[in-house]
C-alpha positions as semicolon CSV with decimal commas, in nm:
position;residue;x (nm);y (nm);z (nm)
1;X;5,125;19,423;4,775
2;X;5,022;19,065;4,867
3;X;5,167;18,872;5,162
4;X;5,375;18,642;4,940
5;X;5,554;18,930;4,766
6;X;5,607;19,104;5,097
7;X;5,777;18,797;5,242
8;X;5,998;18,764;4,933
9;X;6,107;19,127;4,959
10;X;6,178;19,088;5,331
11;X;6,388;18,777;5,265
12;X;6,575;18,954;4,984
13;X;6,644;19,250;5,213
14;X;6,779;19,020;5,488
15;X;7,004;18,842;5,239
16;X;7,137;19,173;5,109
17;X;7,213;19,296;5,460
18;X;7,382;18,966;5,554
19;X;7,590;18,973;5,237
20;X;7,693;19,332;5,302
21;X;7,804;19,246;5,655
22;X;8,006;18,948;5,537
23;X;8,168;19,155;5,266
24;X;8,250;19,426;5,519
25;X;8,418;19,173;5,747
26;X;8,638;19,019;5,480
27;X;8,872;19,316;5,437
28;X;8,924;19,320;5,817
29;X;9,023;18,954;5,819
30;X;9,248;18,997;5,516
31;X;9,409;19,303;5,674
32;X;9,474;19,112;5,998
33;X;9,642;18,827;5,811
34;X;9,849;19,070;5,604
35;X;9,956;19,262;5,915
36;X;10,055;18,947;6,103
37;X;10,241;18,803;5,803
38;X;10,436;19,128;5,773
39;X;10,520;19,105;6,144
40;X;10,651;18,749;6,103
41;X;10,862;18,846;5,800
42;X;11,008;19,144;5,988
43;X;11,171;18,899;6,232
44;X;11,147;19,150;6,518
45;X;11,065;18,850;6,737
46;X;11,414;18,701;6,686
47;X;11,641;18,918;6,468
48;X;11,945;18,689;6,501
49;X;11,769;18,359;6,440
50;X;11,863;18,205;6,104
51;X;11,586;17,942;6,104
52;X;11,255;18,044;5,949
53;X;10,900;17,960;6,056
54;X;10,727;17,719;5,820
55;X;10,456;17,861;5,594
56;X;10,199;17,654;5,785
57;X;10,245;17,863;6,102
58;X;9,940;18,071;6,200
59;X;10,092;18,419;6,185
60;X;9,804;18,588;6,371
61;X;9,826;18,347;6,665
62;X;10,206;18,364;6,661
63;X;10,205;18,742;6,696
64;X;9,932;18,732;6,961
65;X;10,114;18,478;7,175
66;X;10,451;18,649;7,138
67;X;10,313;18,990;7,233
68;X;10,129;18,841;7,532
69;X;10,456;18,721;7,690
70;X;10,759;18,860;7,509
71;X;11,017;18,772;7,779
72;X;10,913;18,406;7,765
73;X;10,934;18,386;7,387
74;X;11,270;18,564;7,390
75;X;11,403;18,285;7,610
76;X;11,256;18,026;7,373
77;X;11,422;18,178;7,068
78;X;11,748;18,224;7,256
79;X;11,749;17,849;7,323
80;X;11,658;17,773;6,961
81;X;11,939;17,991;6,827
82;X;12,207;17,836;7,051
83;X;12,502;17,740;6,830
84;X;12,562;17,431;7,048
85;X;12,211;17,295;6,990
86;X;12,330;17,019;6,756
87;X;12,572;16,888;7,020
88;X;12,318;16,857;7,303
89;X;12,239;16,503;7,415
90;X;11,883;16,369;7,417
91;X;11,695;16,474;7,729
92;X;11,495;16,753;7,886
93;X;11,634;17,105;7,922
94;X;11,497;17,402;8,120
95;X;11,395;17,719;7,938
96;X;11,168;17,899;8,186
97;X;11,044;17,665;8,457
98;X;10,701;17,521;8,378
99;X;10,632;17,802;8,135
100;X;10,866;17,660;7,873
101;X;11,091;17,356;7,855
102;X;11,275;17,173;7,580
103;X;11,307;16,805;7,494
104;X;11,563;16,661;7,250
105;X;11,510;16,315;7,103
106;X;11,724;16,098;6,878
107;X;11,606;15,793;6,685
108;X;11,441;15,668;6,367
109;X;11,145;15,857;6,220
110;X;10,809;15,677;6,210
111;X;10,596;15,514;5,944
112;X;10,283;15,718;5,882
113;X;10,047;15,445;6,002
114;X;10,221;15,449;6,341
115;X;10,173;15,822;6,403
116;X;9,857;15,957;6,568
117;X;9,706;16,298;6,507
118;X;9,726;16,504;6,829
119;X;9,659;16,843;6,982
120;X;9,738;17,015;7,313
121;X;9,561;17,274;7,528
122;X;9,810;17,393;7,790
123;X;10,119;17,420;7,573
124;X;10,218;17,531;7,225
125;X;10,455;17,297;7,044
126;X;10,761;17,446;6,878
127;X;10,904;17,159;6,673
128;X;11,242;17,175;6,503
129;X;11,444;16,910;6,320
130;X;11,807;16,942;6,429
131;X;11,921;16,661;6,200
132;X;11,728;16,473;5,931
133;X;11,409;16,535;5,739
134;X;11,049;16,433;5,814
135;X;10,693;16,508;5,709
136;X;10,449;16,679;5,947
137;X;10,073;16,678;5,903
138;X;9,855;16,975;6,005
139;X;9,475;16,996;6,023
140;X;9,247;17,265;6,174
141;X;9,083;17,137;6,492
142;X;8,721;17,178;6,370
143;X;8,790;16,937;6,080
144;X;8,929;16,655;6,298
145;X;8,730;16,379;6,466
146;X;8,823;16,288;6,825
147;X;8,932;15,927;6,878
148;X;9,082;15,972;7,227
149;X;8,939;16,254;7,443
150;X;9,167;16,514;7,597
151;X;9,385;16,380;7,878
152;X;9,478;16,669;8,109
153;X;9,775;16,487;8,262
154;X;9,927;16,421;7,919
155;X;9,794;16,749;7,775
156;X;9,688;16,563;7,463
157;X;9,390;16,444;7,262
158;X;9,402;16,221;6,953
159;X;9,206;16,231;6,628
160;X;9,127;16,102;6,284
161;X;9,199;16,378;6,034
162;X;9,271;16,454;5,670
163;X;9,535;16,723;5,684
164;X;9,802;16,884;5,473
165;X;10,164;16,767;5,493
166;X;10,477;16,978;5,513
167;X;10,849;16,898;5,511
168;X;11,050;16,968;5,825
169;X;11,425;17,029;5,786
170;X;11,698;17,208;5,985
171;X;11,605;17,524;5,793
172;X;11,254;17,567;5,935
173;X;11,055;17,531;6,255
174;X;10,687;17,468;6,323
175;X;10,448;17,613;6,580
176;X;10,140;17,413;6,674
177;X;9,877;17,601;6,873
178;X;9,576;17,438;7,049
179;X;9,370;17,472;6,729
180;X;9,636;17,289;6,524
181;X;9,591;16,914;6,513
182;X;9,926;16,774;6,403
183;X;10,094;16,446;6,303
184;X;10,472;16,462;6,356
185;X;10,788;16,269;6,267
186;X;10,676;16,084;5,952
187;X;10,958;15,912;5,766
188;X;11,095;16,055;5,441
189;X;11,267;15,805;5,214
190;X;11,645;15,820;5,249
191;X;11,643;15,977;5,597
192;X;11,672;15,711;5,866
193;X;11,782;15,917;6,167
194;X;11,596;16,203;6,330
195;X;11,733;16,436;6,595
196;X;11,455;16,666;6,702
197;X;11,382;16,950;6,942
198;X;11,039;17,020;7,089
199;X;10,993;17,327;7,307
200;X;10,672;17,333;7,509
201;X;10,553;17,693;7,552
202;X;10,265;17,774;7,787
203;X;9,962;17,894;7,592
204;X;9,817;18,232;7,689
205;X;9,437;18,240;7,680
C-alpha cells in the first residue's frame, strides 16, 4: 500500500472514530435534557406555585441550581407565591440576606432601542411580570459580542446580540443564568404600565 492510500485510510479511520464518539454523546445529552424537563414539569420544586417557568428556561441549569441549595430556592418560591405580591409597593425586599433579595418596580415599559443586552455572574435573575405584558430577549452568551466589559460592582456586562424574544405575563416567570444574555422590559403595544418583580439569587458554581 502506498503512503498516499495509507494516509487516506488513517484519516478515514479517525473520522469514523470521531463520528462514533459524537453519536455516542448525543443520547447522553438528550437524556439529560429529557430528565431535567421532566423534573421541571413535576413541579417538585414548588408544588403550590401557580405560575409556570417560561419555555426559554434552561431546565438542566434550573435543576442543578435548585438541588445545590434547596432551602434558598424554597424561600425564593415562597416569596414568589405570596398572595399579597400584587399589593407590595415598589422597593427592595429581603428573601435570604445577600443570597437572595427581591426588587419590585413600577413604571412604563421601554422601547426596544433603549434596552441593552446584559448578563450577570454572581446572581441569577428570576424575572416576573406582576402586572402588564412585555417582551424579553434571550441569547446564549457565546453568540453575544461584549460592548461593555463585566463590572463586578454592578454584576453586569452589556452586549450586542441577535436573540430570540418571548412574552412575559403574570402567568409565567423567567430564569436568567450567567450564560443567558437577556434584554428585558420591552414594550408591547397596548400595555403602558409594568409592575415587575426581580429576585436576585446567588449563583452556585
